[in-house]
Short mmCIF file of C-alpha atoms and ligand atoms in Angstrom, two decimals:
data_model
loop_
_atom_site.label_atom_id
_atom_site.label_comp_id
_atom_site.label_asym_id
_atom_site.label_seq_id
_atom_site.Cartn_x
_atom_site.Cartn_y
_atom_site.Cartn_z
CA ARG A 135 200.05 215.48 -86.93
CA ALA A 136 198.71 217.84 -89.39
CA LYS A 137 195.27 217.70 -87.32
CA GLU A 138 197.02 218.44 -84.10
CA SER A 139 198.44 221.65 -85.41
CA GLY A 140 195.22 222.93 -86.38
CA ARG A 141 195.51 226.40 -88.14
CA ASN A 142 199.15 225.61 -89.11
CA THR A 143 198.14 222.57 -91.15
CA TYR A 144 199.30 224.22 -94.41
CA ALA A 145 202.74 224.63 -92.93
CA MET A 146 202.92 220.81 -92.42
CA TYR A 147 202.18 220.00 -95.94
CA ARG A 148 204.85 217.79 -97.29
CA PRO A 149 205.60 216.53 -100.91
CA GLU A 150 204.64 213.07 -100.07
CA MET A 151 201.16 214.35 -99.02
CA GLN A 152 200.88 216.02 -102.38
CA ALA A 153 201.70 212.70 -103.98
CA ALA A 154 198.96 210.94 -102.00
CA SER A 155 196.38 213.40 -102.94
CA ASP A 156 197.46 213.28 -106.57
CA ALA A 157 197.15 209.53 -106.47
CA ARG A 158 193.67 209.83 -105.00
CA LEU A 159 192.59 212.23 -107.64
CA GLU A 160 193.87 210.07 -110.31
CA MET A 161 191.98 207.08 -108.87
CA GLU A 162 188.74 209.14 -108.68
CA LYS A 163 189.27 209.99 -112.39
CA ALA A 164 189.85 206.48 -113.21
CA LEU A 165 186.77 205.26 -111.36
CA HIS A 166 184.59 207.92 -113.17
CA HIS A 167 186.03 206.58 -116.53
CA ALA A 168 185.35 202.99 -115.48
CA THR A 169 181.93 203.81 -114.46
CA GLU A 170 180.90 205.72 -117.50
CA ASN A 171 182.55 203.15 -119.78
CA LYS A 172 181.28 200.01 -117.66
CA LEU A 173 184.80 198.57 -117.39
CA PHE A 174 183.80 196.19 -114.68
CA GLU A 175 183.07 192.51 -114.62
CA LEU A 176 181.39 190.23 -112.20
CA TYR A 177 183.08 187.04 -110.73
CA TYR A 178 180.91 184.32 -109.14
CA GLN A 179 181.78 182.34 -106.00
CA PRO A 180 179.95 179.18 -105.09
CA GLN A 181 177.75 178.69 -102.04
CA ASN A 182 177.12 175.18 -100.98
CA ASN A 183 175.26 173.16 -98.34
CA ALA A 184 176.33 170.32 -95.99
CA GLU A 185 175.87 167.74 -98.76
CA GLY A 186 178.35 169.59 -100.91
CA GLU A 187 175.59 170.66 -103.30
CA LEU A 188 175.38 174.11 -104.81
CA ILE A 189 172.75 176.45 -103.41
CA GLY A 190 173.83 179.70 -105.22
CA ALA A 191 176.56 182.14 -105.91
CA GLU A 192 177.77 185.50 -104.86
CA ALA A 193 178.44 188.03 -107.52
CA LEU A 194 181.63 189.99 -106.78
CA LEU A 195 182.69 193.08 -108.57
CA ARG A 196 185.98 193.28 -110.37
CA TRP A 197 187.68 196.27 -111.74
CA ARG A 198 190.69 195.98 -114.04
CA ASP A 199 192.12 199.32 -114.83
CA SER A 200 194.37 199.53 -117.80
CA ASN A 201 197.18 201.32 -115.98
CA LYS A 202 196.92 200.12 -112.52
CA GLY A 203 195.76 196.53 -113.07
CA PHE A 204 193.46 194.79 -110.73
CA ILE A 205 191.91 197.04 -108.04
CA SER A 206 190.15 195.38 -105.10
CA PRO A 207 186.47 196.30 -104.48
CA ALA A 208 187.44 196.61 -100.78
CA GLU A 209 189.48 199.57 -102.05
CA PHE A 210 187.16 201.21 -104.79
CA ILE A 211 183.72 200.50 -103.21
CA PRO A 212 184.30 202.95 -100.30
CA LEU A 213 185.66 205.35 -102.78
CA ALA A 214 182.72 205.09 -105.07
CA GLU A 215 180.50 205.56 -102.02
CA GLU A 216 182.32 208.80 -101.19
CA ILE A 217 182.26 210.42 -104.53
CA GLY A 218 178.77 209.36 -105.39
CA LEU A 219 179.22 206.73 -107.97
CA ILE A 220 178.02 203.77 -105.96
CA VAL A 221 174.38 203.96 -107.15
CA GLU A 222 175.35 203.81 -110.69
CA ILE A 223 177.91 201.06 -110.03
CA GLY A 224 175.34 199.16 -107.94
CA THR A 225 172.69 199.38 -110.64
CA TRP A 226 175.19 198.03 -113.21
CA VAL A 227 176.00 195.09 -110.69
CA LEU A 228 172.12 194.33 -110.33
CA ASN A 229 171.72 194.55 -114.17
CA GLU A 230 174.74 192.20 -115.02
CA ALA A 231 174.03 189.70 -112.29
CA LEU A 232 170.40 189.35 -113.37
CA SER A 233 171.25 189.32 -116.92
CA GLN A 234 173.57 186.42 -116.17
CA VAL A 235 171.06 184.42 -114.14
CA ALA A 236 168.57 184.93 -116.96
CA THR A 237 171.02 183.46 -119.65
CA TRP A 238 171.99 180.58 -117.39
CA LEU A 239 168.20 179.79 -116.70
CA GLU A 240 167.67 179.79 -120.40
CA GLN A 241 170.66 177.48 -121.07
CA GLY A 242 169.54 175.10 -118.29
CA LYS A 243 172.73 175.94 -116.31
CA TRP A 244 171.11 177.56 -113.40
CA GLN A 245 168.66 175.80 -111.17
CA SER A 246 165.62 177.78 -110.08
CA SER A 247 166.31 176.76 -106.54
CA TRP A 248 169.61 178.50 -106.61
CA ARG A 249 170.05 182.15 -105.49
CA MET A 250 172.24 184.72 -106.88
CA SER A 251 173.60 186.90 -103.98
CA ILE A 252 174.10 190.49 -104.87
CA ASN A 253 175.97 193.12 -102.60
CA VAL A 254 174.06 196.18 -101.91
CA SER A 255 175.88 199.25 -100.43
CA PRO A 256 174.14 201.03 -97.51
CA ILE A 257 173.92 204.24 -99.66
CA GLN A 258 172.45 202.46 -102.53
CA PHE A 259 169.87 200.79 -100.30
CA GLN A 260 168.85 203.96 -98.75
CA GLN A 261 168.03 205.58 -102.06
CA ALA A 262 164.31 206.08 -102.75
CA SER A 263 164.93 204.79 -106.20
CA PHE A 264 166.27 201.38 -104.88
CA LEU A 265 162.97 199.52 -104.81
CA PRO A 266 161.68 200.73 -108.29
CA ILE A 267 165.24 199.77 -109.88
CA LEU A 268 164.97 196.31 -108.20
CA LYS A 269 161.46 195.74 -109.62
CA SER A 270 162.20 196.95 -113.08
CA GLN A 271 165.45 194.97 -113.12
CA LEU A 272 163.42 191.73 -112.28
CA GLU A 273 160.79 192.48 -114.91
CA LYS A 274 163.31 193.33 -117.53
CA HIS A 275 165.19 190.05 -117.23
CA HIS A 276 162.19 187.81 -116.31
CA VAL A 277 164.27 186.47 -113.39
CA PRO A 278 162.14 184.85 -110.64
CA ALA A 279 162.52 186.98 -107.41
CA SER A 280 163.19 183.77 -105.53
CA CYS A 281 166.50 183.46 -107.63
CA VAL A 282 167.77 186.64 -105.93
CA ASP A 283 169.39 187.38 -102.69
CA LEU A 284 170.33 190.79 -101.57
CA GLU A 285 173.31 191.05 -99.09
CA ILE A 286 172.97 194.20 -96.92
CA THR A 287 175.22 194.89 -94.04
CA GLU A 288 174.22 195.65 -90.40
CA ASN A 289 175.23 199.26 -90.83
CA THR A 290 172.52 199.65 -93.48
CA LEU A 291 169.96 199.39 -90.73
CA LEU A 292 171.44 202.08 -88.49
CA ASN A 293 169.80 205.15 -90.11
CA ASP A 294 166.10 205.58 -90.26
CA TRP A 295 164.92 202.19 -88.90
CA GLU A 296 161.24 202.67 -90.10
CA THR A 297 162.16 203.36 -93.60
CA SER A 298 164.60 200.41 -93.71
CA LEU A 299 161.94 198.08 -92.24
CA THR A 300 159.24 199.24 -94.81
CA LYS A 301 161.83 198.81 -97.65
CA MET A 302 162.80 195.31 -96.42
CA GLN A 303 159.11 194.32 -96.09
CA ALA A 304 158.46 195.45 -99.69
CA ILE A 305 161.53 193.50 -100.85
CA LYS A 306 160.26 190.33 -99.25
CA GLU A 307 156.82 191.02 -100.70
CA LEU A 308 158.49 190.76 -104.21
CA GLY A 309 159.82 187.28 -102.99
CA VAL A 310 163.54 188.40 -102.95
CA TYR A 311 165.71 186.86 -100.24
CA LEU A 312 167.60 189.08 -97.75
CA SER A 313 170.92 188.32 -96.14
CA ILE A 314 172.97 190.24 -93.51
CA ASP A 315 176.55 190.21 -94.82
CA ASP A 316 179.68 190.31 -92.68
CA PHE A 317 177.47 189.44 -89.57
CA GLY A 318 179.19 190.27 -86.40
CA THR A 319 181.43 193.13 -87.66
CA GLY A 320 178.99 196.01 -87.59
CA TYR A 321 176.45 197.52 -85.24
CA SER A 322 173.52 195.13 -84.86
CA SER A 323 171.03 194.83 -82.16
CA LEU A 324 169.04 191.81 -81.28
CA LYS A 325 166.00 193.99 -81.76
CA TYR A 326 166.79 194.26 -85.35
CA LEU A 327 167.14 190.52 -85.76
CA LYS A 328 163.82 189.93 -84.10
CA SER A 329 161.83 192.47 -86.04
CA LEU A 330 163.37 192.50 -89.48
CA PRO A 331 162.40 190.14 -92.27
CA ILE A 332 165.88 188.63 -92.61
CA ASP A 333 166.26 185.19 -94.19
CA ARG A 334 170.05 184.68 -93.56
CA LEU A 335 173.19 185.74 -91.76
CA LYS A 336 176.35 185.53 -93.36
CA ILE A 337 178.85 185.07 -90.45
CA ASP A 338 181.84 187.14 -91.25
CA GLN A 339 185.01 185.43 -92.35
CA SER A 340 187.09 186.99 -89.36
CA PHE A 341 185.20 184.66 -87.00
CA VAL A 342 185.57 181.68 -89.16
CA ARG A 343 189.26 181.91 -89.86
CA ASP A 344 190.39 181.18 -86.32
CA LEU A 345 187.55 178.98 -85.42
CA LEU A 346 189.90 175.94 -84.81
CA THR A 347 192.29 177.88 -82.52
CA ASP A 348 190.50 180.71 -80.79
CA HIS A 349 188.02 179.44 -78.30
CA SER A 350 186.06 182.76 -78.22
CA ASP A 351 185.60 182.86 -81.96
CA GLU A 352 184.17 179.32 -81.75
CA ALA A 353 181.81 180.56 -78.94
CA ILE A 354 180.52 183.39 -80.88
CA VAL A 355 179.90 181.31 -84.08
CA HIS A 356 178.24 178.71 -81.89
CA ALA A 357 176.00 181.31 -80.09
CA VAL A 358 175.12 183.08 -83.49
CA ILE A 359 173.95 179.75 -84.89
CA ALA A 360 171.83 178.93 -81.67
CA MET A 361 170.25 182.35 -81.80
CA ALA A 362 169.50 182.38 -85.46
CA LYS A 363 168.01 179.01 -85.11
CA ALA A 364 165.52 180.20 -82.39
CA LEU A 365 164.74 183.09 -84.73
CA LYS A 366 164.32 180.84 -87.82
CA ILE A 367 167.08 182.57 -89.68
CA ASN A 368 169.56 180.59 -91.73
CA VAL A 369 173.29 180.85 -91.26
CA LEU A 370 176.00 180.64 -93.87
CA ALA A 371 179.70 180.84 -92.96
CA GLU A 372 181.96 182.97 -94.99
CA GLY A 373 185.67 182.27 -95.60
CA VAL A 374 185.62 178.45 -95.30
CA GLU A 375 189.06 177.74 -96.48
CA THR A 376 189.69 174.15 -95.22
CA LEU A 377 188.15 170.80 -94.59
CA PRO A 378 188.86 171.06 -90.75
CA HIS A 379 186.88 174.31 -90.75
CA LEU A 380 184.03 172.69 -92.54
CA ASP A 381 184.01 169.73 -90.18
CA ARG A 382 183.90 171.95 -87.19
CA LEU A 383 181.14 174.07 -88.67
CA LYS A 384 179.21 171.02 -89.37
CA GLU A 385 179.65 170.06 -85.59
CA ILE A 386 178.29 173.36 -84.42
CA HIS A 387 175.32 173.02 -86.89
CA CYS A 388 176.21 175.55 -89.46
CA PHE A 389 175.09 173.93 -92.76
CA TYR A 390 175.69 176.63 -95.44
CA TYR A 391 179.12 177.65 -96.60
CA GLN A 392 181.17 179.88 -98.96
CA GLY A 393 184.92 180.09 -99.28
CA TYR A 394 188.00 178.88 -101.02
CA TYR A 395 187.55 175.32 -99.85
CA PHE A 396 184.45 175.15 -102.16
CA GLY A 397 185.89 177.45 -104.75
CA ARG A 398 187.30 180.74 -105.53
CA PRO A 399 185.41 183.55 -107.21
CA ALA A 400 185.60 183.01 -110.98
CA PRO A 401 184.51 184.70 -114.18
CA ALA A 402 181.08 183.43 -115.39
CA ASP A 403 182.13 180.63 -117.87
CA GLN A 404 184.78 179.32 -115.42
CA PHE A 405 182.14 179.30 -112.70
CA ILE A 406 179.91 177.04 -114.78
CA ALA A 407 182.78 174.72 -115.94
CA SER A 408 184.06 174.31 -112.52
CA PHE A 409 180.99 174.13 -110.29
CA VAL A 410 177.88 173.52 -112.34
CA HIS A 411 177.53 169.86 -113.50
CA ASP A 412 175.90 169.35 -116.77
CA SER A 413 172.57 167.55 -115.92
CA SER A 414 172.53 165.91 -119.33
CA ASP A 415 175.39 163.75 -118.12
CA THR A 416 173.47 162.19 -115.50
CA ALA A 417 169.98 162.43 -117.03
CA PRO A 418 168.43 159.01 -117.82
CA SER A 419 168.04 158.38 -121.54
CA PHE A 420 164.98 156.65 -122.75
P1 C2E B 292 181.88 190.28 -99.12
O1 C2E B 292 180.59 190.66 -99.66
O2 C2E B 292 181.98 189.89 -97.68
O3 C2E B 292 182.46 189.20 -100.09
C1 C2E B 292 183.38 188.21 -99.64
C2 C2E B 292 184.83 188.56 -99.84
O4 C2E B 292 185.69 187.53 -99.29
C3 C2E B 292 185.21 188.57 -101.34
O5 C2E B 292 186.23 189.47 -101.50
C4 C2E B 292 185.71 187.16 -101.63
O6 C2E B 292 186.49 186.98 -102.66
C5 C2E B 292 186.36 186.80 -100.33
N1 C2E B 292 186.47 185.35 -99.87
C6 C2E B 292 185.68 184.43 -100.31
N2 C2E B 292 185.96 183.24 -99.87
C7 C2E B 292 187.09 183.46 -99.08
C8 C2E B 292 187.98 182.62 -98.29
O7 C2E B 292 187.80 181.40 -98.19
N3 C2E B 292 188.99 183.16 -97.68
C9 C2E B 292 189.24 184.51 -97.76
N4 C2E B 292 190.37 185.01 -97.16
N5 C2E B 292 188.54 185.25 -98.61
C10 C2E B 292 187.41 184.82 -99.14
P2 C2E B 292 186.26 190.51 -102.72
O8 C2E B 292 185.68 189.82 -103.99
O9 C2E B 292 187.54 191.14 -102.68
O10 C2E B 292 185.20 191.58 -102.11
C11 C2E B 292 185.44 192.40 -101.11
C12 C2E B 292 184.18 193.08 -100.69
O11 C2E B 292 183.92 194.19 -101.46
C13 C2E B 292 182.92 192.35 -100.37
O12 C2E B 292 182.89 191.63 -99.31
C14 C2E B 292 181.86 193.33 -100.46
O13 C2E B 292 181.80 194.08 -99.33
C15 C2E B 292 182.49 194.38 -101.46
N6 C2E B 292 181.90 194.15 -102.84
C16 C2E B 292 182.17 193.17 -103.79
N7 C2E B 292 181.36 193.32 -104.90
C17 C2E B 292 180.48 194.31 -104.53
C18 C2E B 292 179.32 194.91 -105.18
O14 C2E B 292 179.08 194.49 -106.43
N8 C2E B 292 178.70 195.83 -104.55
C19 C2E B 292 179.08 196.39 -103.32
N9 C2E B 292 178.33 197.27 -102.77
N10 C2E B 292 180.10 195.68 -102.66
C20 C2E B 292 180.81 194.86 -103.24
MG1 MG B 293 178.92 189.80 -99.74
MG1 MG B 294 180.76 189.12 -96.49
MG1 MG B 295 183.49 191.12 -96.30
#
């Protein structure tokens, strides 16, 4: 309404709008404070194959504000992108996730064939500093590049196709795995899929949710799997919540999964306790 009234916008200003902008300013301040003081935590969610074995984990950012309590990344990541904090936060995530993998590798709790998936914001990916930061983080933590998967979204590739391609090729040369997150919800072209060095598509959970009841969702998932197979790209289904969903996904040849059926995101210790079986339990003793 305010937009329609054009020049008279100020006349439409109401107390509740003032309250909303106060709340936003307060949230911005809190996010600056959280970023400066590193008041974040990473949760880890298992990723599994059709045999039920662990193949990796996704690192998911958590922010618990002392006043507001838990704030969802779906809410604060867009704000961080808008106010220029995402690069700092994203670098913190990279450092924390790699440090965790390094610790787990050292403790024998992480297998070198597993991958740690790390979300990368389009803005973060497009920085000239992204590649140098990635390299130096890998060196700093002595984590093999093959243990790392970067999740980017389709929209990351929209601007400046040439630069994106060059950067992705450099990432592949390091040996890091590349996934397209939330596949099917952004703007992607088949040309991208054909020409970019992509290892995996993560089918967005919105297609998986109604797989059993919505025929067009099933058709879409089925088609994505067939296309990915032809292009030799792996497919992982997000948001796998029930056994019937898993069964249907297997039927249509999707063999990698993430979702509540396998496990919810958990703090580091709990992730290990719940999802990683101590190999010393089963190791033969001589
Ligand atoms: P995403 O990368 O697509 O992550 C998957 C989201 O789905 C996570 O939400 C996860 O908790 C949730 N999820 C997993 N399994 C299920 C399931 O079976 N059912 C349902 N309904 N949901 C499931 P979360 O942790 O709230 O994260 C939301 C989004 O915030 C992420 O979506 C990602 O886009 C963004 N995000 C999270 N951490 C980071 C980060 O470190 N950096 C950046 N740039 N973005 C992040
Ligand atoms: Mg993700
Ligand atoms: Mg996703
Ligand atoms: Mg998502």
